PDB file of C-alpha atoms in Angstrom:
ATOM      1  CA  MET A   1     -82.009  14.791  73.709  1.00 42.00           C
ATOM      2  CA  ILE A   2     -83.244  18.356  73.252  1.00 39.00           C
ATOM      3  CA  SER A   3     -80.492  19.661  75.507  1.00 40.00           C
ATOM      4  CA  LEU A   4     -77.885  17.909  73.359  1.00 37.00           C
ATOM      5  CA  LEU A   5     -79.254  19.595  70.239  1.00 35.00           C
ATOM      6  CA  PHE A   6     -79.216  22.943  72.018  1.00 35.00           C
ATOM      7  CA  VAL A   7     -75.570  22.470  73.062  1.00 34.00           C
ATOM      8  CA  PHE A   8     -74.687  21.544  69.471  1.00 33.00           C
ATOM      9  CA  GLN A   9     -76.282  24.740  68.172  1.00 37.00           C
ATOM     10  CA  ILE A  10     -74.460  26.928  70.716  1.00 35.00           C
ATOM     11  CA  THR A  11     -71.138  25.225  69.868  1.00 34.00           C
ATOM     12  CA  THR A  12     -71.684  25.901  66.172  1.00 39.00           C
ATOM     13  CA  ILE A  13     -72.445  29.582  66.778  1.00 38.00           C
ATOM     14  CA  PHE A  14     -69.429  30.259  68.930  1.00 41.00           C
ATOM     15  CA  GLY A  15     -67.121  28.118  66.761  1.00 55.00           C
ATOM     16  CA  CYS A  16     -67.332  29.993  63.452  1.00 82.00           C
ATOM     17  CA  GLU A  17     -70.239  32.388  63.850  1.00 80.00           C
ATOM     18  CA  PHE A  18     -70.429  35.515  65.944  1.00 84.00           C
ATOM     19  CA  LYS A  19     -73.751  36.453  67.518  1.00 82.00           C
ATOM     20  CA  GLN A  20     -74.401  39.985  68.690  1.00 72.00           C
ATOM     21  CA  GLU A  21     -77.852  40.680  70.174  1.00 72.00           C
ATOM     22  CA  ASP A  22     -80.363  39.664  67.477  1.00 69.00           C
ATOM     23  CA  HIS A  23     -77.839  39.704  64.592  1.00 72.00           C
ATOM     24  CA  TYR A  24     -74.948  37.437  63.723  1.00 80.00           C
ATOM     25  CA  TYR A  25     -71.953  37.133  61.390  1.00 86.00           C
ATOM     26  CA  ASN A  26     -71.290  33.908  59.493  1.00 86.00           C
ATOM     27  CA  LEU A  27     -67.518  33.420  59.458  1.00 88.00           C
ATOM     28  CA  THR A  28     -67.562  30.015  57.774  1.00 87.00           C
ATOM     29  CA  LYS A  29     -67.653  31.750  54.380  1.00 87.00           C
ATOM     30  CA  LEU A  30     -64.155  33.089  55.071  1.00 89.00           C
ATOM     31  CA  GLN A  31     -62.691  29.600  55.172  1.00 88.00           C
ATOM     32  CA  ARG A  32     -60.605  28.453  52.215  1.00 88.00           C
ATOM     33  CA  THR A  33     -59.354  25.037  51.196  1.00 87.00           C
ATOM     34  CA  GLU A  34     -55.880  26.558  50.966  1.00 87.00           C
ATOM     35  CA  PRO A  35     -54.726  29.368  53.281  1.00 89.00           C
ATOM     36  CA  TYR A  36     -54.818  33.030  52.300  1.00 92.00           C
ATOM     37  CA  ILE A  37     -51.459  34.296  51.045  1.00 91.00           C
ATOM     38  CA  VAL A  38     -50.632  38.000  51.116  1.00 93.00           C
ATOM     39  CA  LYS A  39     -47.223  39.141  49.878  1.00 88.00           C
ATOM     40  CA  ALA A  40     -45.461  42.380  50.709  1.00 82.00           C
ATOM     41  CA  SER A  41     -42.395  43.581  48.820  1.00 65.00           C
ATOM     42  CA  ALA A  42     -39.144  43.893  50.737  1.00 59.00           C
ATOM     43  CA  ASP A  43     -36.050  45.916  49.887  1.00 59.00           C
ATOM     44  CA  SER A  44     -35.151  43.604  47.000  1.00 61.00           C
ATOM     45  CA  SER A  45     -37.322  42.148  44.232  1.00 67.00           C
ATOM     46  CA  PHE A  46     -35.822  38.756  45.071  1.00 76.00           C
ATOM     47  CA  PHE A  47     -37.043  38.935  48.656  1.00 81.00           C
ATOM     48  CA  LYS A  48     -40.647  39.190  49.783  1.00 84.00           C
ATOM     49  CA  MET A  49     -42.457  38.777  53.053  1.00 87.00           C
ATOM     50  CA  ALA A  50     -45.326  36.295  52.710  1.00 90.00           C
ATOM     51  CA  TYR A  51     -48.212  36.152  55.170  1.00 92.00           C
ATOM     52  CA  GLN A  52     -50.399  33.053  55.439  1.00 92.00           C
ATOM     53  CA  PHE A  53     -53.558  32.514  57.481  1.00 92.00           C
ATOM     54  CA  ASN A  54     -57.031  30.996  57.381  1.00 91.00           C
ATOM     55  CA  PHE A  55     -60.261  30.848  59.356  1.00 90.00           C
ATOM     56  CA  CYS A  56     -62.409  28.065  60.850  1.00 85.00           C
ATOM     57  CA  GLY A  57     -59.814  25.377  60.221  1.00 76.00           C
ATOM     58  CA  ASN A  58     -57.168  24.487  57.618  1.00 73.00           C
ATOM     59  CA  HIS A  59     -54.711  26.785  59.373  1.00 81.00           C
ATOM     60  CA  PRO A  60     -51.192  26.721  57.864  1.00 80.00           C
ATOM     61  CA  LYS A  61     -48.505  24.882  59.833  1.00 76.00           C
ATOM     62  CA  HIS A  62     -45.392  25.925  57.960  1.00 76.00           C
ATOM     63  CA  CYS A  63     -43.917  27.962  60.791  1.00 81.00           C
ATOM     64  CA  GLN A  64     -42.401  25.915  63.620  1.00 76.00           C
ATOM     65  CA  GLY A  65     -45.004  23.196  63.066  1.00 76.00           C
ATOM     66  CA  GLN A  66     -47.687  25.285  64.773  1.00 76.00           C
ATOM     67  CA  SER A  67     -50.986  26.311  63.241  1.00 74.00           C
ATOM     68  CA  GLY A  68     -51.990  29.955  62.988  1.00 82.00           C
ATOM     69  CA  ALA A  69     -51.204  33.104  61.067  1.00 91.00           C
ATOM     70  CA  TYR A  70     -47.537  33.607  60.293  1.00 91.00           C
ATOM     71  CA  GLN A  71     -45.085  35.589  58.208  1.00 91.00           C
ATOM     72  CA  ALA A  72     -42.156  34.016  56.383  1.00 88.00           C
ATOM     73  CA  LEU A  73     -39.369  35.293  54.177  1.00 87.00           C
ATOM     74  CA  GLU A  74     -39.780  34.267  50.556  1.00 84.00           C
ATOM     75  CA  VAL A  75     -36.663  34.098  48.390  1.00 84.00           C
ATOM     76  CA  MET A  76     -37.250  33.879  44.644  1.00 81.00           C
ATOM     77  CA  GLY A  77     -40.701  32.375  45.225  1.00 76.00           C
ATOM     78  CA  ILE A  78     -39.579  29.805  47.805  1.00 80.00           C
ATOM     79  CA  LEU A  79     -40.613  30.054  51.455  1.00 78.00           C
ATOM     80  CA  THR A  80     -37.736  29.817  53.878  1.00 80.00           C
ATOM     81  CA  ASP A  81     -37.673  28.585  57.454  1.00 82.00           C
ATOM     82  CA  SER A  82     -37.199  32.157  58.634  1.00 85.00           C
ATOM     83  CA  CYS A  83     -40.692  32.815  60.016  1.00 88.00           C
ATOM     84  CA  GLU A  84     -42.618  34.264  62.920  1.00 91.00           C
ATOM     85  CA  ILE A  85     -46.088  33.431  64.191  1.00 91.00           C
ATOM     86  CA  LEU A  86     -48.379  36.457  64.080  1.00 93.00           C
ATOM     87  CA  GLY A  87     -51.121  34.857  66.207  1.00 91.00           C
ATOM     88  CA  LYS A  88     -52.865  31.605  67.009  1.00 90.00           C
ATOM     89  CA  PRO A  89     -56.531  30.823  66.244  1.00 86.00           C
ATOM     90  CA  ASP A  90     -56.851  29.168  69.658  1.00 86.00           C
ATOM     91  CA  ASN A  91     -56.787  32.706  71.047  1.00 84.00           C
ATOM     92  CA  GLN A  92     -59.325  34.074  68.592  1.00 88.00           C
ATOM     93  CA  GLN A  93     -61.323  37.127  69.618  1.00 90.00           C
ATOM     94  CA  ILE A  94     -64.114  38.777  67.619  1.00 90.00           C
ATOM     95  CA  SER A  95     -65.277  42.350  68.098  1.00 89.00           C
ATOM     96  CA  LEU A  96     -67.490  44.837  66.297  1.00 90.00           C
ATOM     97  CA  ILE A  97     -65.963  47.779  64.452  1.00 90.00           C
ATOM     98  CA  GLU A  98     -67.482  50.534  62.335  1.00 90.00           C
ATOM     99  CA  ASN A  99     -69.145  48.958  59.285  1.00 89.00           C
ATOM    100  CA  GLY A 100     -67.965  45.444  60.065  1.00 90.00           C
ATOM    101  CA  LEU A 101     -66.203  43.188  62.507  1.00 91.00           C
ATOM    102  CA  GLN A 102     -62.661  42.362  63.526  1.00 94.00           C
ATOM    103  CA  ILE A 103     -61.065  38.955  64.132  1.00 94.00           C
ATOM    104  CA  THR A 104     -57.938  38.946  66.290  1.00 95.00           C
ATOM    105  CA  TYR A 105     -55.363  36.173  66.706  1.00 94.00           C
ATOM    106  CA  SER A 106     -52.960  36.678  69.602  1.00 93.00           C
ATOM    107  CA  GLN A 107     -50.153  34.883  71.482  1.00 92.00           C
ATOM    108  CA  GLY A 108     -47.822  34.800  68.498  1.00 92.00           C
ATOM    109  CA  SER A 109     -44.027  34.851  68.532  1.00 92.00           C
ATOM    110  CA  GLN A 110     -42.269  36.932  71.143  1.00 92.00           C
ATOM    111  CA  CYS A 111     -41.487  40.507  70.122  1.00 91.00           C
ATOM    112  CA  GLU A 112     -40.095  43.567  71.883  1.00 87.00           C
ATOM    113  CA  ASN A 113     -40.493  44.123  75.646  1.00 86.00           C
ATOM    114  CA  ASN A 114     -41.410  40.427  76.137  1.00 88.00           C
ATOM    115  CA  GLN A 115     -44.707  40.973  74.356  1.00 92.00           C
ATOM    116  CA  ARG A 116     -46.390  38.557  71.961  1.00 94.00           C
ATOM    117  CA  LYS A 117     -47.317  39.291  68.379  1.00 94.00           C
ATOM    118  CA  SER A 118     -50.959  39.683  67.413  1.00 95.00           C
ATOM    119  CA  VAL A 119     -52.829  40.182  64.151  1.00 95.00           C
ATOM    120  CA  ASP A 120     -56.161  41.814  63.274  1.00 96.00           C
ATOM    121  CA  PHE A 121     -58.367  40.912  60.332  1.00 96.00           C
ATOM    122  CA  LYS A 122     -60.831  43.699  59.602  1.00 96.00           C
ATOM    123  CA  ILE A 123     -63.867  42.478  57.622  1.00 94.00           C
ATOM    124  CA  LEU A 124     -65.771  45.472  56.218  1.00 95.00           C
ATOM    125  CA  CYS A 125     -69.364  45.147  55.071  1.00 94.00           C
ATOM    126  CA  SER A 126     -69.594  45.313  51.276  1.00 93.00           C
ATOM    127  CA  LEU A 127     -71.858  43.772  48.662  1.00 91.00           C
ATOM    128  CA  GLU A 128     -68.769  43.252  46.497  1.00 90.00           C
ATOM    129  CA  LYS A 129     -66.159  40.793  47.737  1.00 90.00           C
ATOM    130  CA  ASP A 130     -62.402  41.399  47.531  1.00 92.00           C
ATOM    131  CA  GLN A 131     -60.406  38.484  46.192  1.00 91.00           C
ATOM    132  CA  ASN A 132     -57.853  38.701  48.992  1.00 94.00           C
ATOM    133  CA  PHE A 133     -56.901  40.565  52.158  1.00 95.00           C
ATOM    134  CA  VAL A 134     -54.776  43.700  51.998  1.00 94.00           C
ATOM    135  CA  LEU A 135     -51.984  44.499  54.442  1.00 94.00           C
ATOM    136  CA  ILE A 136     -52.867  47.871  55.980  1.00 93.00           C
ATOM    137  CA  SER A 137     -50.421  48.199  58.892  1.00 92.00           C
ATOM    138  CA  GLU A 138     -47.487  46.453  60.500  1.00 89.00           C
ATOM    139  CA  ASP A 139     -45.005  46.993  63.299  1.00 90.00           C
ATOM    140  CA  ASN A 140     -42.834  44.748  65.441  1.00 89.00           C
ATOM    141  CA  CYS A 141     -45.695  43.366  67.504  1.00 93.00           C
ATOM    142  CA  HIS A 142     -48.867  43.982  65.549  1.00 95.00           C
ATOM    143  CA  THR A 143     -50.107  43.372  61.999  1.00 94.00           C
ATOM    144  CA  ALA A 144     -53.445  44.252  60.438  1.00 96.00           C
ATOM    145  CA  PHE A 145     -55.214  43.125  57.265  1.00 96.00           C
ATOM    146  CA  GLN A 146     -58.447  44.282  55.679  1.00 96.00           C
ATOM    147  CA  LEU A 147     -61.055  42.655  53.443  1.00 95.00           C
ATOM    148  CA  LYS A 148     -64.299  43.966  51.973  1.00 95.00           C
ATOM    149  CA  SER A 149     -66.899  41.213  51.939  1.00 93.00           C
ATOM    150  CA  PRO A 150     -70.592  40.455  52.610  1.00 92.00           C
ATOM    151  CA  VAL A 151     -69.285  38.442  55.585  1.00 91.00           C
ATOM    152  CA  GLY A 152     -68.810  41.764  57.372  1.00 91.00           C
ATOM    153  CA  CYS A 153     -72.514  42.592  57.038  1.00 90.00           C
ATOM    154  CA  ARG A 154     -74.871  41.753  59.870  1.00 83.00           C
ATOM    155  CA  LEU A 155     -77.426  39.071  59.088  1.00 79.00           C
ATOM    156  CA  GLU A 156     -80.819  38.538  60.626  1.00 66.00           C
ATOM    157  CA  TYR A 157     -80.472  35.956  63.362  1.00 52.00           C
ATOM    158  CA  GLN A 158     -83.227  33.378  63.224  1.00 48.00           C
ATOM    159  CA  THR A 159     -83.649  30.826  65.936  1.00 47.00           C
ATOM    160  CA  GLN A 160     -85.327  27.555  65.190  1.00 45.00           C
ATOM    161  CA  PRO A 161     -88.837  27.154  66.661  1.00 47.00           C
ATOM    162  CA  LEU A 162     -88.873  25.039  69.787  1.00 47.00           C
ATOM    163  CA  PHE A 163     -91.143  22.421  68.196  1.00 49.00           C
ATOM    164  CA  ILE A 164     -88.355  21.655  65.692  1.00 50.00           C
ATOM    165  CA  TYR A 165     -86.229  20.393  68.572  1.00 49.00           C
ATOM    166  CA  TYR A 166     -89.154  18.387  69.955  1.00 59.00           C
ATOM    167  CA  LEU A 167     -89.758  16.784  66.558  1.00 66.00           C
ATOM    168  CA  SER A 168     -86.054  16.036  66.174  1.00 65.00           C
ATOM    169  CA  GLY A 169     -85.933  14.485  69.636  1.00 72.00           C
ATOM    170  CA  ILE A 170     -89.042  12.388  68.975  1.00 83.00           C
ATOM    171  CA  GLY A 171     -87.636  11.237  65.639  1.00 76.00           C
ATOM    172  CA  ILE A 172     -84.361  10.130  67.186  1.00 84.00           C
ATOM    173  CA  LEU A 173     -86.211   8.432  70.053  1.00 82.00           C
ATOM    174  CA  LEU A 174     -88.387   6.515  67.585  1.00 82.00           C
ATOM    175  CA  MET A 175     -85.284   5.409  65.711  1.00 83.00           C
ATOM    176  CA  ILE A 176     -83.738   4.097  68.937  1.00 86.00           C
ATOM    177  CA  LEU A 177     -86.946   2.294  69.920  1.00 80.00           C
ATOM    178  CA  GLY A 178     -87.253   0.817  66.445  1.00 77.00           C
ATOM    179  CA  THR A 179     -83.694  -0.476  66.623  1.00 80.00           C
ATOM    180  CA  CYS A 180     -84.305  -2.038  70.059  1.00 78.00           C
ATOM    181  CA  PHE A 181     -87.544  -3.652  68.864  1.00 71.00           C
ATOM    182  CA  GLY A 182     -85.842  -5.074  65.796  1.00 72.00           C
ATOM    183  CA  TYR A 183     -83.046  -6.466  67.951  1.00 69.00           C
ATOM    184  CA  ARG A 184     -85.527  -8.148  70.308  1.00 76.00           C
ATOM    185  CA  GLN A 185     -87.403  -9.690  67.383  1.00 73.00           C
ATOM    186  CA  LEU A 186     -84.153 -11.022  65.988  1.00 73.00           C
ATOM    187  CA  GLN A 187     -83.265 -12.513  69.350  1.00 71.00           C
ATOM    188  CA  LYS A 188     -86.696 -14.181  69.545  1.00 71.00           C
ATOM    189  CA  LYS A 189     -86.197 -15.735  66.131  1.00 71.00           C
ATOM    190  CA  LYS A 190     -82.790 -17.008  67.146  1.00 67.00           C
ATOM    191  CA  ASN A 191     -84.204 -18.441  70.392  1.00 69.00           C
ATOM    192  CA  GLY A 192     -87.104 -20.021  68.466  1.00 64.00           C
ATOM    193  CA  LYS A 193     -84.728 -21.734  66.061  1.00 62.00           C
ATOM    194  CA  SER A 194     -82.615 -22.907  68.982  1.00 65.00           C
ATOM    195  CA  ASP A 195     -85.708 -24.425  70.687  1.00 65.00           C
ATOM    196  CA  GLN A 196     -86.702 -26.160  67.461  1.00 68.00           C
ATOM    197  CA  ASN A 197     -83.240 -27.644  67.095  1.00 67.00           C
ATOM    198  CA  GLU A 198     -83.322 -28.902  70.675  1.00 71.00           C
ATOM    199  CA  LYS A 199     -86.769 -30.473  70.151  1.00 67.00           C
ATOM    200  CA  LEU A 200     -85.597 -32.102  66.929  1.00 70.00           C
ATOM    201  CA  LYS A 201     -82.569 -33.559  68.697  1.00 68.00           C
ATOM    202  CA  SER A 202     -84.806 -34.843  71.513  1.00 71.00           C
ATOM    203  CA  ASP A 203     -87.226 -36.487  69.057  1.00 69.00           C
ATOM    204  CA  GLN A 204     -84.350 -38.115  67.221  1.00 69.00           C
ATOM    205  CA  HIS A 205     -82.978 -39.456  70.503  1.00 68.00           C
ATOM    206  CA  GLN A 206     -86.391 -40.856  71.497  1.00 71.00           C
ATOM    207  CA  GLU A 207     -86.724 -42.465  68.068  1.00 70.00           C
ATOM    208  CA  GLN A 208     -83.311 -44.121  68.490  1.00 71.00           C
ATOM    209  CA  ILE A 209     -84.308 -45.531  71.887  1.00 69.00           C
ATOM    210  CA  LYS A 210     -87.599 -46.819  70.441  1.00 66.00           C
ATOM    211  CA  ASN A 211     -85.782 -48.511  67.568  1.00 68.00           C
ATOM    212  CA  GLN A 212     -83.311 -50.097  69.998  1.00 66.00           C
ATOM    213  CA  ASP A 213     -86.207 -51.451  72.148  1.00 63.00           C
ATOM    214  CA  GLN A 214     -87.901 -52.901  69.074  1.00 66.00           C
ATOM    215  CA  SER A 215     -84.667 -54.568  68.003  1.00 66.00           C
ATOM    216  CA  ILE A 216     -84.185 -56.137  71.449  1.00 67.00           C
ATOM    217  CA  ALA A 217     -87.800 -57.391  71.443  1.00 65.00           C
ATOM    218  CA  VAL A 218     -87.314 -59.063  68.058  1.00 63.00           C
ATOM    219  CA  ILE A 219     -84.145 -60.791  69.244  1.00 65.00           C
ATOM    220  CA  ILE A 220     -85.892 -62.114  72.376  1.00 65.00           C
ATOM    221  CA  ASN A 221     -88.847 -63.418  70.355  1.00 66.00           C
ATOM    222  CA  ASN A 222     -86.521 -65.190  67.962  1.00 65.00           C
ATOM    223  CA  GLU A 223     -84.685 -66.888  70.837  1.00 63.00           C
ATOM    224  CA  VAL A 224     -87.979 -67.993  72.419  1.00 62.00           C
ATOM    225  CA  GLU A 225     -89.194 -69.488  69.159  1.00 63.00           C
ATOM    226  CA  SER A 226     -85.895 -71.304  68.667  1.00 65.00           C
ATOM    227  CA  SER A 227     -86.049 -72.899  72.101  1.00 58.00           C
TER     228      SER A 227
END
């Protein structure tokens, strides 16, 4: 039981939190109900390049039905099917940078020299939080965004005391034992009622036989008296 809890904790950390030595970064606060949308102006005011992405789930799937970060041409406020995947969250990598951390999605659409697109999200430590990411660089195969947020600041990593896991394991074990005990008691009650029903049926059968014997005895006595 304790090992299961330990595995759950490790899965949580490496899913949306990044641990480095005795500090960690909580990435779950980057997640949005709707994806981030960053727009960059193109040559015409009618045309814009829109970038969409998210973290820890709720990844957009507009481009080719695949989830991840992507760029799509927007014409007069409407996204077109002309899109390219910048990177996939399945290939997420997290690394430390100066004054923050960097999240990288890779294995996007194919670009020049048979390479695959990738995208970096630089999260810089700041007490004030930007409302949205800013596009800071872009070429044929690589795109980079930046955000100032407390998420980029290292937090004190606190592990739970070992006795917490023992108490949790004992609590769950007691719940299982209580459920088993309750089930056994219920089965006993059912078996007791079944035995009572069988005894009642047996008594009724014996009473019927006794009544039949008494009836036969009365008939015989009446015949003897008549003769």
